[in-house]
Every structure is written in C-alpha cells, then in structure tokens.
Amino acid sequence: MTTSSNEPILRVERLKKNFGGVLAVYDVSFELKRGEFLGIIGPNGSGKTTLVNLITGFVRPSGGRVLFKGKNITGKMPYKIADLGIARTFQMVRLFYNLPAYKNLIIPLCSSRVRRMRGGKYGEKDDEAVDLLDDMGFERDSYVPYKQVGTLPHGYLKRLDLARAMALRPELLILDELFSGMSMSEVASTLPLIEKFNREGLTIIMIEHRLKELFRVVDRVLVLNFGEKIAEGTPDEVMAEDEVKKAYLGIDVEIPPDPGTA
Ligand SMILES: Nc1ncnc2c1ncn2[C@@H]1O[C@H](COP(=O)(O)OP(=O)(O)O)[C@@H](O)[C@H]1O
Ligand SMILES: [Mg+2]
C-alpha cells in the first residue's frame, strides 16, 4: 500500500559517495517509518558518518536520492534540511566554546523553523534555553548551564549537542556516536531521555558502538561494512548473520566442531 499516511518519513535510495578512489558509501538504500528507532552499526570507516552527512546535506552524494516526507532533499544545504525538521548531533561536537552553555541553544530557538512552529514570536529565549538544558539533566541550580562551554567536561558537550539538536524541534533526530566519550553514568542517564523522545513520537537514527545499550532501544538495525549495507533487521537477526559477525567483530565465523556424541 502506498497511501500518504504510511509514506515513510525517510527514504534513502541507492546513495553513493566516493572521495577520490574511496567508496565511502556505496549503493545504500533503506526506509524509515514515522516513529521508528533505527540503529546503524559497522566498523570504523564503514561509512556511517558519511551516510549521516549525505542525509543532512553536509556532503553531496555522487549518486542516489534522499526523500524526506516524500520530498526530494538530495544535495540541499544543511540549513534547509534542518529547517525541514532533520536535526543531528556530531561525532565531533561543534559548539560555541566561548559562550555559556545555554547560549548555544539560542540559534535553534530563534530559527525560522521554531518561530514558524510557535506562530512567529521572537521574545526572550534565555529561560527557555535553561529549561531545555534542565530537561537534559543540566540542573538549573548548578553552575553548569551558565558555564563557558570550553570549560565543560566532554560528556557535557555531547549532551549539550543533543540539547542543541532537540531545540530545533525535529521530526527526525540523527545521533552520531552520542555516547562516545560519555561515562557509564552519563550514558545511563541519557539513554532514558532518548527513549522518551522516541515514545513521544520522534523518529530516531542512532549510530552507536555500544551495542548493548543500542539494542535495548532500537526497533531495527542496519549494518554497514566498507560503505555497503550488509544486513538489516532486528538486533537478533543481524547479529546472527555470519557476514555481520565477521565484519563487525573482525572474526571468521566457523561452525564449531560437534562436541561429540560418542
Ligand atoms: N571528507 C572526506 N574526505 C576523504 N575521505 C573521507 C572523508 N570523509 C570520510 N572519508 C573516508 O570515507 C570512509 C568512511 O568514513 P566515515 O563515514 O567517517 O566512517 P565511519 O563513520 O563509519 O567511521 C573512510 O575511509 C574515510 O576515511
Ligand atoms: Mg563516524
């Protein structure tokens, strides 16, 4: 059936990107339903970040198409794609290091997307920024929301980047290794937040190396290796595939000899 109501929110069709002779992403296709939670895994250098960059307009594809809510967004500028409702976090965070943490949320809070969504009001945004950070676990009564970003520990920067993405009120959120550099306790407090966003209807793509945590929250996983999609399915389904075990765990999978019936 192809009625507009079950039109996928995102459709990636045969996306390709080569950097010179390097095929970073090769012929990758997948679909995402509204409200779905998709995990993307794969070894280092398998094309995960490039795929995110292609979807969000940071890199132009060498081939293929990206459709968001049925609209072709291939090759559009990142700010246009963000304005349509796709927000992302960065593996290497990009923040305004000289500003207090909460001031980093002012740009998305003043974006045309957010203004449109709330009926064109400008007004004061500082309180709203602090509220948003409070929701992300930056307690408003602590010094953290007001501290200069450059002086905050790394785990805070990743969560601030998440807050920045959420300030845009996205319909699709893409997280590129959000948990890298976070402590166990930071992961433990951030994961329920992300689950809550998804329960409330947000569609999420999460690239993550911490499989245990990832597999707890996702509906489906896509596996990349050398730029190609090698598997897609539930966590159990993909991890059962020999090609995935070999690529992802770097081991040759052999059927163990029968322990013996004799
Ligand atoms: N801007 C770039 N210029 C040249 N090569 C790149 C660039 N970005 C990524 N690559 C190459 O593309 C491949 C995929 O990289 P990347 O998408 O970062 O993988 P992952 O996120 O899975 O670790 C790697 O071989 C990487 O070196
Ligand atoms: Mg990456």
PDB file of C-alpha atoms and ligand atoms in Angstrom:
ATOM      1  CA  MET A   1       0.000   0.000   0.000  1.00  0.00           C
ATOM      2  CA  THR A   2       1.229   3.475  -0.756  1.00  0.00           C
ATOM      3  CA  THR A   3      -1.149   5.904   0.873  1.00  0.00           C
ATOM      4  CA  SER A   4       0.311   9.167   2.124  1.00  0.00           C
ATOM      5  CA  SER A   5      -0.296   8.187   5.764  1.00  0.00           C
ATOM      6  CA  ASN A   6       2.128   5.295   5.607  1.00  0.00           C
ATOM      7  CA  GLU A   7       4.571   7.073   3.363  1.00  0.00           C
ATOM      8  CA  PRO A   8       7.977   6.581   5.021  1.00  0.00           C
ATOM      9  CA  ILE A   9       9.322   9.675   6.771  1.00  0.00           C
ATOM     10  CA  LEU A  10      12.729   8.985   5.222  1.00  0.00           C
ATOM     11  CA  ARG A  11      13.639   7.100   2.103  1.00  0.00           C
ATOM     12  CA  VAL A  12      17.258   6.648   1.086  1.00  0.00           C
ATOM     13  CA  GLU A  13      17.669   5.373  -2.452  1.00  0.00           C
ATOM     14  CA  ARG A  14      20.933   3.913  -3.732  1.00  0.00           C
ATOM     15  CA  LEU A  15      23.078   6.586  -2.085  1.00  0.00           C
ATOM     16  CA  LYS A  16      26.697   6.727  -3.159  1.00  0.00           C
ATOM     17  CA  LYS A  17      29.674   8.823  -2.165  1.00  0.00           C
ATOM     18  CA  ASN A  18      33.228   8.449  -3.271  1.00  0.00           C
ATOM     19  CA  PHE A  19      36.114  10.559  -2.050  1.00  0.00           C
ATOM     20  CA  GLY A  20      38.585  10.135  -4.877  1.00  0.00           C
ATOM     21  CA  GLY A  21      39.097   6.399  -5.049  1.00  0.00           C
ATOM     22  CA  VAL A  22      37.497   5.708  -1.653  1.00  0.00           C
ATOM     23  CA  LEU A  23      33.938   4.398  -1.839  1.00  0.00           C
ATOM     24  CA  ALA A  24      32.724   5.764   1.486  1.00  0.00           C
ATOM     25  CA  VAL A  25      29.060   4.902   0.841  1.00  0.00           C
ATOM     26  CA  TYR A  26      28.048   2.526  -1.908  1.00  0.00           C
ATOM     27  CA  ASP A  27      24.517   1.909  -3.095  1.00  0.00           C
ATOM     28  CA  VAL A  28      22.834   2.185   0.306  1.00  0.00           C
ATOM     29  CA  SER A  29      19.026   2.088   0.399  1.00  0.00           C
ATOM     30  CA  PHE A  30      16.659   1.945   3.346  1.00  0.00           C
ATOM     31  CA  GLU A  31      13.375   3.331   4.612  1.00  0.00           C
ATOM     32  CA  LEU A  32      12.253   4.651   7.930  1.00  0.00           C
ATOM     33  CA  LYS A  33       8.684   4.804   9.173  1.00  0.00           C
ATOM     34  CA  ARG A  34       7.472   7.688  11.282  1.00  0.00           C
ATOM     35  CA  GLY A  35       8.187   6.979  14.947  1.00  0.00           C
ATOM     36  CA  GLU A  36      10.688   4.245  14.194  1.00  0.00           C
ATOM     37  CA  PHE A  37      14.017   3.888  16.006  1.00  0.00           C
ATOM     38  CA  LEU A  38      16.790   2.669  13.699  1.00  0.00           C
ATOM     39  CA  GLY A  39      20.306   1.772  14.788  1.00  0.00           C
ATOM     40  CA  ILE A  40      23.256   1.931  12.391  1.00  0.00           C
ATOM     41  CA  ILE A  41      26.366  -0.057  13.216  1.00  0.00           C
ATOM     42  CA  GLY A  42      29.552  -1.006  11.410  1.00  0.00           C
ATOM     43  CA  PRO A  43      33.310  -0.956  11.909  1.00  0.00           C
ATOM     44  CA  ASN A  44      35.292   2.289  11.893  1.00  0.00           C
ATOM     45  CA  GLY A  45      35.483   3.723   8.397  1.00  0.00           C
ATOM     46  CA  SER A  46      32.450   1.784   7.163  1.00  0.00           C
ATOM     47  CA  GLY A  47      30.648   4.959   6.047  1.00  0.00           C
ATOM     48  CA  LYS A  48      28.275   5.677   8.938  1.00  0.00           C
ATOM     49  CA  THR A  49      29.167   9.353   9.373  1.00  0.00           C
ATOM     50  CA  THR A  50      29.283   9.877   5.609  1.00  0.00           C
ATOM     51  CA  LEU A  51      25.772   8.448   5.363  1.00  0.00           C
ATOM     52  CA  VAL A  52      24.598  10.951   8.004  1.00  0.00           C
ATOM     53  CA  ASN A  53      26.415  13.755   6.162  1.00  0.00           C
ATOM     54  CA  LEU A  54      24.674  12.765   2.923  1.00  0.00           C
ATOM     55  CA  ILE A  55      21.221  12.739   4.527  1.00  0.00           C
ATOM     56  CA  THR A  56      21.767  16.073   6.298  1.00  0.00           C
ATOM     57  CA  GLY A  57      23.367  17.894   3.355  1.00  0.00           C
ATOM     58  CA  PHE A  58      26.899  18.242   4.728  1.00  0.00           C
ATOM     59  CA  VAL A  59      28.228  16.149   1.857  1.00  0.00           C
ATOM     60  CA  ARG A  60      26.843  15.965  -1.678  1.00  0.00           C
ATOM     61  CA  PRO A  61      26.112  12.472  -2.960  1.00  0.00           C
ATOM     62  CA  SER A  62      27.883  11.059  -6.009  1.00  0.00           C
ATOM     63  CA  GLY A  63      24.630   9.242  -6.765  1.00  0.00           C
ATOM     64  CA  GLY A  64      21.250   8.307  -5.359  1.00  0.00           C
ATOM     65  CA  ARG A  65      18.466  10.210  -3.638  1.00  0.00           C
ATOM     66  CA  VAL A  66      17.188  11.166  -0.202  1.00  0.00           C
ATOM     67  CA  LEU A  67      13.466  11.759   0.300  1.00  0.00           C
ATOM     68  CA  PHE A  68      12.118  13.286   3.494  1.00  0.00           C
ATOM     69  CA  LYS A  69       8.335  13.071   3.875  1.00  0.00           C
ATOM     70  CA  GLY A  70       8.148  12.327   0.170  1.00  0.00           C
ATOM     71  CA  LYS A  71      10.133  15.409  -0.795  1.00  0.00           C
ATOM     72  CA  ASN A  72      13.439  15.116  -2.612  1.00  0.00           C
ATOM     73  CA  ILE A  73      16.071  16.763  -0.392  1.00  0.00           C
ATOM     74  CA  THR A  74      19.137  15.381  -2.170  1.00  0.00           C
ATOM     75  CA  GLY A  75      22.001  17.853  -2.197  1.00  0.00           C
ATOM     76  CA  LYS A  76      20.100  20.610  -0.370  1.00  0.00           C
ATOM     77  CA  MET A  77      22.050  22.857   2.000  1.00  0.00           C
ATOM     78  CA  PRO A  78      22.288  21.674   5.631  1.00  0.00           C
ATOM     79  CA  TYR A  79      20.336  24.671   6.956  1.00  0.00           C
ATOM     80  CA  LYS A  80      17.476  23.948   4.562  1.00  0.00           C
ATOM     81  CA  ILE A  81      17.352  20.312   5.635  1.00  0.00           C
ATOM     82  CA  ALA A  82      17.431  21.342   9.298  1.00  0.00           C
ATOM     83  CA  ASP A  83      14.602  23.770   8.596  1.00  0.00           C
ATOM     84  CA  LEU A  84      12.519  20.880   7.219  1.00  0.00           C
ATOM     85  CA  GLY A  85      12.932  19.036  10.517  1.00  0.00           C
ATOM     86  CA  ILE A  86      16.017  16.812  10.443  1.00  0.00           C
ATOM     87  CA  ALA A  87      18.389  17.539  13.326  1.00  0.00           C
ATOM     88  CA  ARG A  88      21.656  15.770  14.017  1.00  0.00           C
ATOM     89  CA  THR A  89      24.395  15.575  16.569  1.00  0.00           C
ATOM     90  CA  PHE A  90      28.062  15.329  15.628  1.00  0.00           C
ATOM     91  CA  GLN A  91      30.588  12.642  16.409  1.00  0.00           C
ATOM     92  CA  MET A  92      32.991  15.557  16.901  1.00  0.00           C
ATOM     93  CA  VAL A  93      30.838  18.182  18.591  1.00  0.00           C
ATOM     94  CA  ARG A  94      30.675  21.650  17.062  1.00  0.00           C
ATOM     95  CA  LEU A  95      29.672  24.208  19.656  1.00  0.00           C
ATOM     96  CA  PHE A  96      30.305  27.837  20.509  1.00  0.00           C
ATOM     97  CA  TYR A  97      33.061  27.267  23.025  1.00  0.00           C
ATOM     98  CA  ASN A  98      33.313  30.881  24.161  1.00  0.00           C
ATOM     99  CA  LEU A  99      29.644  31.149  25.091  1.00  0.00           C
ATOM    100  CA  PRO A 100      27.826  29.898  28.194  1.00  0.00           C
ATOM    101  CA  ALA A 101      26.196  26.500  27.611  1.00  0.00           C
ATOM    102  CA  TYR A 102      22.611  27.813  27.476  1.00  0.00           C
ATOM    103  CA  LYS A 103      23.512  30.468  24.877  1.00  0.00           C
ATOM    104  CA  ASN A 104      24.327  27.634  22.455  1.00  0.00           C
ATOM    105  CA  LEU A 105      20.614  26.930  22.210  1.00  0.00           C
ATOM    106  CA  ILE A 106      19.649  30.449  21.176  1.00  0.00           C
ATOM    107  CA  ILE A 107      20.307  29.943  17.459  1.00  0.00           C
ATOM    108  CA  PRO A 108      18.000  26.915  17.076  1.00  0.00           C
ATOM    109  CA  LEU A 109      15.443  28.511  19.408  1.00  0.00           C
ATOM    110  CA  CYS A 110      15.408  31.593  17.150  1.00  0.00           C
ATOM    111  CA  SER A 111      15.437  29.582  13.910  1.00  0.00           C
ATOM    112  CA  SER A 112      12.732  30.171  11.353  1.00  0.00           C
ATOM    113  CA  ARG A 113      11.518  26.588  11.906  1.00  0.00           C
ATOM    114  CA  VAL A 114      10.891  27.106  15.622  1.00  0.00           C
ATOM    115  CA  ARG A 115       9.431  30.580  15.059  1.00  0.00           C
ATOM    116  CA  ARG A 116       7.051  29.154  12.459  1.00  0.00           C
ATOM    117  CA  MET A 117       6.021  26.330  14.771  1.00  0.00           C
ATOM    118  CA  ARG A 118       5.087  28.713  17.544  1.00  0.00           C
ATOM    119  CA  GLY A 119       3.436  31.337  15.406  1.00  0.00           C
ATOM    120  CA  GLY A 120       6.188  33.809  14.747  1.00  0.00           C
ATOM    121  CA  LYS A 121       7.004  35.047  18.242  1.00  0.00           C
ATOM    122  CA  TYR A 122      10.516  36.271  18.950  1.00  0.00           C
ATOM    123  CA  GLY A 123      10.943  37.354  22.548  1.00  0.00           C
ATOM    124  CA  GLU A 124      13.293  36.230  25.252  1.00  0.00           C
ATOM    125  CA  LYS A 125      14.830  32.813  24.812  1.00  0.00           C
ATOM    126  CA  ASP A 126      17.283  32.535  27.715  1.00  0.00           C
ATOM    127  CA  ASP A 127      14.773  30.984  30.145  1.00  0.00           C
ATOM    128  CA  GLU A 128      13.616  28.538  27.513  1.00  0.00           C
ATOM    129  CA  ALA A 129      17.227  27.540  26.832  1.00  0.00           C
ATOM    130  CA  VAL A 130      17.830  26.903  30.520  1.00  0.00           C
ATOM    131  CA  ASP A 131      14.571  24.897  30.732  1.00  0.00           C
ATOM    132  CA  LEU A 132      15.693  22.733  27.831  1.00  0.00           C
ATOM    133  CA  LEU A 133      19.066  22.116  29.435  1.00  0.00           C
ATOM    134  CA  ASP A 134      17.344  21.266  32.710  1.00  0.00           C
ATOM    135  CA  ASP A 135      15.370  18.580  30.824  1.00  0.00           C
ATOM    136  CA  MET A 136      18.690  17.198  29.592  1.00  0.00           C
ATOM    137  CA  GLY A 137      19.996  16.853  33.125  1.00  0.00           C
ATOM    138  CA  PHE A 138      21.926  20.132  33.344  1.00  0.00           C
ATOM    139  CA  GLU A 139      20.425  21.179  36.635  1.00  0.00           C
ATOM    140  CA  ARG A 140      19.426  24.821  36.540  1.00  0.00           C
ATOM    141  CA  ASP A 141      20.527  25.389  40.118  1.00  0.00           C
ATOM    142  CA  SER A 142      24.016  24.142  39.353  1.00  0.00           C
ATOM    143  CA  TYR A 143      26.638  26.282  37.647  1.00  0.00           C
ATOM    144  CA  VAL A 144      26.626  24.108  34.529  1.00  0.00           C
ATOM    145  CA  PRO A 145      24.087  25.841  32.225  1.00  0.00           C
ATOM    146  CA  TYR A 146      25.873  29.163  32.699  1.00  0.00           C
ATOM    147  CA  LYS A 147      29.415  27.947  32.404  1.00  0.00           C
ATOM    148  CA  GLN A 148      31.531  28.655  29.326  1.00  0.00           C
ATOM    149  CA  VAL A 149      31.308  25.620  27.048  1.00  0.00           C
ATOM    150  CA  GLY A 150      35.087  25.367  26.622  1.00  0.00           C
ATOM    151  CA  THR A 151      35.486  24.598  30.312  1.00  0.00           C
ATOM    152  CA  LEU A 152      32.917  21.775  30.477  1.00  0.00           C
ATOM    153  CA  PRO A 153      33.870  18.077  30.527  1.00  0.00           C
ATOM    154  CA  HIS A 154      33.399  16.117  27.288  1.00  0.00           C
ATOM    155  CA  GLY A 155      30.293  14.207  28.400  1.00  0.00           C
ATOM    156  CA  TYR A 156      28.502  17.510  28.963  1.00  0.00           C
ATOM    157  CA  LEU A 157      29.436  18.671  25.464  1.00  0.00           C
ATOM    158  CA  LYS A 158      27.780  15.650  23.886  1.00  0.00           C
ATOM    159  CA  ARG A 159      24.615  16.267  25.871  1.00  0.00           C
ATOM    160  CA  LEU A 160      24.697  19.958  25.024  1.00  0.00           C
ATOM    161  CA  ASP A 161      24.935  18.994  21.357  1.00  0.00           C
ATOM    162  CA  LEU A 162      21.862  16.785  21.881  1.00  0.00           C
ATOM    163  CA  ALA A 163      20.040  19.709  23.512  1.00  0.00           C
ATOM    164  CA  ARG A 164      21.010  21.918  20.559  1.00  0.00           C
ATOM    165  CA  ALA A 165      19.545  19.365  18.138  1.00  0.00           C
ATOM    166  CA  MET A 166      16.344  18.989  20.206  1.00  0.00           C
ATOM    167  CA  ALA A 167      15.908  22.766  20.417  1.00  0.00           C
ATOM    168  CA  LEU A 168      15.108  22.668  16.703  1.00  0.00           C
ATOM    169  CA  ARG A 169      12.005  20.562  17.469  1.00  0.00           C
ATOM    170  CA  PRO A 170      12.977  17.970  14.890  1.00  0.00           C
ATOM    171  CA  GLU A 171      10.806  15.281  13.355  1.00  0.00           C
ATOM    172  CA  LEU A 172      13.855  13.124  12.656  1.00  0.00           C
ATOM    173  CA  LEU A 173      16.817  13.088  15.025  1.00  0.00           C
ATOM    174  CA  ILE A 174      20.138  11.560  13.937  1.00  0.00           C
ATOM    175  CA  LEU A 175      22.680  10.768  16.653  1.00  0.00           C
ATOM    176  CA  ASP A 176      26.253  10.068  15.502  1.00  0.00           C
ATOM    177  CA  GLU A 177      28.058   8.249  18.313  1.00  0.00           C
ATOM    178  CA  LEU A 178      26.460  10.350  21.003  1.00  0.00           C
ATOM    179  CA  PHE A 179      27.775   8.041  23.714  1.00  0.00           C
ATOM    180  CA  SER A 180      31.431   8.123  22.701  1.00  0.00           C
ATOM    181  CA  GLY A 181      33.362   9.925  25.395  1.00  0.00           C
ATOM    182  CA  MET A 182      30.498   9.693  27.880  1.00  0.00           C
ATOM    183  CA  SER A 183      30.934   7.986  31.218  1.00  0.00           C
ATOM    184  CA  MET A 184      28.834   4.950  32.108  1.00  0.00           C
ATOM    185  CA  SER A 185      26.640   7.094  34.351  1.00  0.00           C
ATOM    186  CA  GLU A 186      26.188   9.735  31.639  1.00  0.00           C
ATOM    187  CA  VAL A 187      25.094   7.009  29.215  1.00  0.00           C
ATOM    188  CA  ALA A 188      22.762   5.581  31.850  1.00  0.00           C
ATOM    189  CA  SER A 189      21.077   8.948  32.342  1.00  0.00           C
ATOM    190  CA  THR A 190      20.965   9.916  28.640  1.00  0.00           C
ATOM    191  CA  LEU A 191      19.531   6.669  27.265  1.00  0.00           C
ATOM    192  CA  PRO A 192      16.138   7.026  29.017  1.00  0.00           C
ATOM    193  CA  LEU A 193      15.863  10.575  27.656  1.00  0.00           C
ATOM    194  CA  ILE A 194      16.307   9.341  24.108  1.00  0.00           C
ATOM    195  CA  GLU A 195      13.798   6.546  24.706  1.00  0.00           C
ATOM    196  CA  LYS A 196      11.336   9.143  25.980  1.00  0.00           C
ATOM    197  CA  PHE A 197      11.753  11.295  22.841  1.00  0.00           C
ATOM    198  CA  ASN A 198      11.012   8.195  20.749  1.00  0.00           C
ATOM    199  CA  ARG A 199       7.975   7.226  22.862  1.00  0.00           C
ATOM    200  CA  GLU A 200       6.661  10.738  22.328  1.00  0.00           C
ATOM    201  CA  GLY A 201       6.788  10.129  18.572  1.00  0.00           C
ATOM    202  CA  LEU A 202      10.213  11.318  17.453  1.00  0.00           C
ATOM    203  CA  THR A 203      11.807   9.243  14.681  1.00  0.00           C
ATOM    204  CA  ILE A 204      15.437   8.457  15.543  1.00  0.00           C
ATOM    205  CA  ILE A 205      18.525   7.121  13.777  1.00  0.00           C
ATOM    206  CA  MET A 206      21.286   6.246  16.199  1.00  0.00           C
ATOM    207  CA  ILE A 207      24.838   5.339  15.236  1.00  0.00           C
ATOM    208  CA  GLU A 208      26.451   3.664  18.178  1.00  0.00           C
ATOM    209  CA  HIS A 209      29.310   1.385  19.101  1.00  0.00           C
ATOM    210  CA  ARG A 210      27.840   0.419  22.463  1.00  0.00           C
ATOM    211  CA  LEU A 211      25.706  -2.401  21.150  1.00  0.00           C
ATOM    212  CA  LYS A 212      24.227  -3.480  24.448  1.00  0.00           C
ATOM    213  CA  GLU A 213      22.699  -0.056  25.031  1.00  0.00           C
ATOM    214  CA  LEU A 214      21.751   0.403  21.363  1.00  0.00           C
ATOM    215  CA  PHE A 215      20.000  -2.944  21.062  1.00  0.00           C
ATOM    216  CA  ARG A 216      17.872  -2.177  24.102  1.00  0.00           C
ATOM    217  CA  VAL A 217      16.230   0.804  22.422  1.00  0.00           C
ATOM    218  CA  VAL A 218      16.113   0.265  18.652  1.00  0.00           C
ATOM    219  CA  ASP A 219      13.397  -1.410  16.575  1.00  0.00           C
ATOM    220  CA  ARG A 220      15.728  -2.279  13.750  1.00  0.00           C
ATOM    221  CA  VAL A 221      19.429  -2.218  12.899  1.00  0.00           C
ATOM    222  CA  LEU A 222      21.256  -1.568   9.662  1.00  0.00           C
ATOM    223  CA  VAL A 223      24.836  -2.803   9.307  1.00  0.00           C
ATOM    224  CA  LEU A 224      27.418  -1.119   7.084  1.00  0.00           C
ATOM    225  CA  ASN A 225      30.758  -2.545   6.021  1.00  0.00           C
ATOM    226  CA  PHE A 226      33.112  -0.830   3.555  1.00  0.00           C
ATOM    227  CA  GLY A 227      30.296   1.557   2.619  1.00  0.00           C
ATOM    228  CA  GLU A 228      27.779  -1.144   1.796  1.00  0.00           C
ATOM    229  CA  LYS A 229      24.704  -2.290   3.643  1.00  0.00           C
ATOM    230  CA  ILE A 230      25.386  -5.894   4.579  1.00  0.00           C
ATOM    231  CA  ALA A 231      22.393  -6.558   6.822  1.00  0.00           C
ATOM    232  CA  GLU A 232      19.160  -5.065   8.113  1.00  0.00           C
ATOM    233  CA  GLY A 233      16.712  -6.413  10.675  1.00  0.00           C
ATOM    234  CA  THR A 234      16.134  -6.797  14.386  1.00  0.00           C
ATOM    235  CA  PRO A 235      19.286  -6.864  16.548  1.00  0.00           C
ATOM    236  CA  ASP A 236      18.973 -10.647  16.915  1.00  0.00           C
ATOM    237  CA  GLU A 237      18.505 -11.159  13.193  1.00  0.00           C
ATOM    238  CA  VAL A 238      21.513  -9.092  12.118  1.00  0.00           C
ATOM    239  CA  MET A 239      23.860 -10.413  14.801  1.00  0.00           C
ATOM    240  CA  ALA A 240      23.015 -13.951  13.728  1.00  0.00           C
ATOM    241  CA  GLU A 241      24.408 -13.304  10.250  1.00  0.00           C
ATOM    242  CA  ASP A 242      27.885 -14.612   9.612  1.00  0.00           C
ATOM    243  CA  GLU A 243      28.815 -11.660   7.418  1.00  0.00           C
ATOM    244  CA  VAL A 244      27.999  -9.300  10.285  1.00  0.00           C
ATOM    245  CA  LYS A 245      29.951 -11.287  12.840  1.00  0.00           C
ATOM    246  CA  LYS A 246      32.904 -11.367  10.505  1.00  0.00           C
ATOM    247  CA  ALA A 247      32.746  -7.668   9.591  1.00  0.00           C
ATOM    248  CA  TYR A 248      31.776  -6.219  12.882  1.00  0.00           C
ATOM    249  CA  LEU A 249      33.625  -8.433  15.261  1.00  0.00           C
ATOM    250  CA  GLY A 250      36.513  -8.972  12.893  1.00  0.00           C
ATOM    251  CA  ILE A 251      36.408 -12.707  13.326  1.00  0.00           C
ATOM    252  CA  ASP A 252      35.969 -15.536  10.932  1.00  0.00           C
ATOM    253  CA  VAL A 253      32.905 -17.425  11.915  1.00  0.00           C
ATOM    254  CA  GLU A 254      33.285 -21.134  11.797  1.00  0.00           C
ATOM    255  CA  ILE A 255      30.804 -23.702  12.803  1.00  0.00           C
ATOM    256  CA  PRO A 256      32.331 -25.252  15.906  1.00  0.00           C
ATOM    257  CA  PRO A 257      33.021 -28.946  15.689  1.00  0.00           C
ATOM    258  CA  ASP A 258      30.380 -31.108  17.210  1.00  0.00           C
ATOM    259  CA  PRO A 259      31.491 -31.651  20.787  1.00  0.00           C
ATOM    260  CA  GLY A 260      30.969 -35.295  20.136  1.00  0.00           C
ATOM    261  CA  THR A 261      28.209 -37.670  20.719  1.00  0.00           C
ATOM    262  CA  ALA A 262      30.490 -40.571  21.399  1.00  0.00           C
TER     263      ALA A 262
HETATM  264  N1  LIG B   1      35.886  14.276   3.722  1.00  0.00           N
HETATM  265  C1  LIG B   1      36.486  13.129   3.415  1.00  0.00           C
HETATM  266  N2  LIG B   1      37.476  13.064   2.518  1.00  0.00           N
HETATM  267  C2  LIG B   1      38.062  11.909   2.179  1.00  0.00           C
HETATM  268  N3  LIG B   1      37.718  10.706   2.701  1.00  0.00           N
HETATM  269  C3  LIG B   1      36.736  10.698   3.608  1.00  0.00           C
HETATM  270  C4  LIG B   1      36.072  11.891   4.028  1.00  0.00           C
HETATM  271  N4  LIG B   1      35.117  11.556   4.945  1.00  0.00           N
HETATM  272  C5  LIG B   1      35.211  10.224   5.095  1.00  0.00           C
HETATM  273  N5  LIG B   1      36.171   9.698   4.305  1.00  0.00           N
HETATM  274  C6  LIG B   1      36.516   8.267   4.183  1.00  0.00           C
HETATM  275  O1  LIG B   1      35.318   7.562   3.964  1.00  0.00           O
HETATM  276  C7  LIG B   1      35.296   6.349   4.674  1.00  0.00           C
HETATM  277  C8  LIG B   1      34.107   6.309   5.605  1.00  0.00           C
HETATM  278  O2  LIG B   1      34.319   7.211   6.675  1.00  0.00           O
HETATM  279  P1  LIG B   1      33.201   7.548   7.750  1.00  0.00           P
HETATM  280  O3  LIG B   1      31.936   7.831   7.056  1.00  0.00           O
HETATM  281  O4  LIG B   1      33.750   8.589   8.647  1.00  0.00           O
HETATM  282  O5  LIG B   1      33.085   6.149   8.521  1.00  0.00           O
HETATM  283  P2  LIG B   1      32.525   5.795   9.976  1.00  0.00           P
HETATM  284  O6  LIG B   1      31.701   6.938  10.461  1.00  0.00           O
HETATM  285  O7  LIG B   1      31.743   4.537   9.759  1.00  0.00           O
HETATM  286  O8  LIG B   1      33.719   5.540  10.849  1.00  0.00           O
HETATM  287  C9  LIG B   1      36.647   6.243   5.371  1.00  0.00           C
HETATM  288  O9  LIG B   1      37.504   5.512   4.544  1.00  0.00           O
HETATM  289  C10 LIG B   1      37.073   7.691   5.463  1.00  0.00           C
HETATM  290  O10 LIG B   1      38.477   7.794   5.523  1.00  0.00           O
HETATM  291 MG    MG B   2      31.796   8.048  12.179  1.00  0.00          MG
END
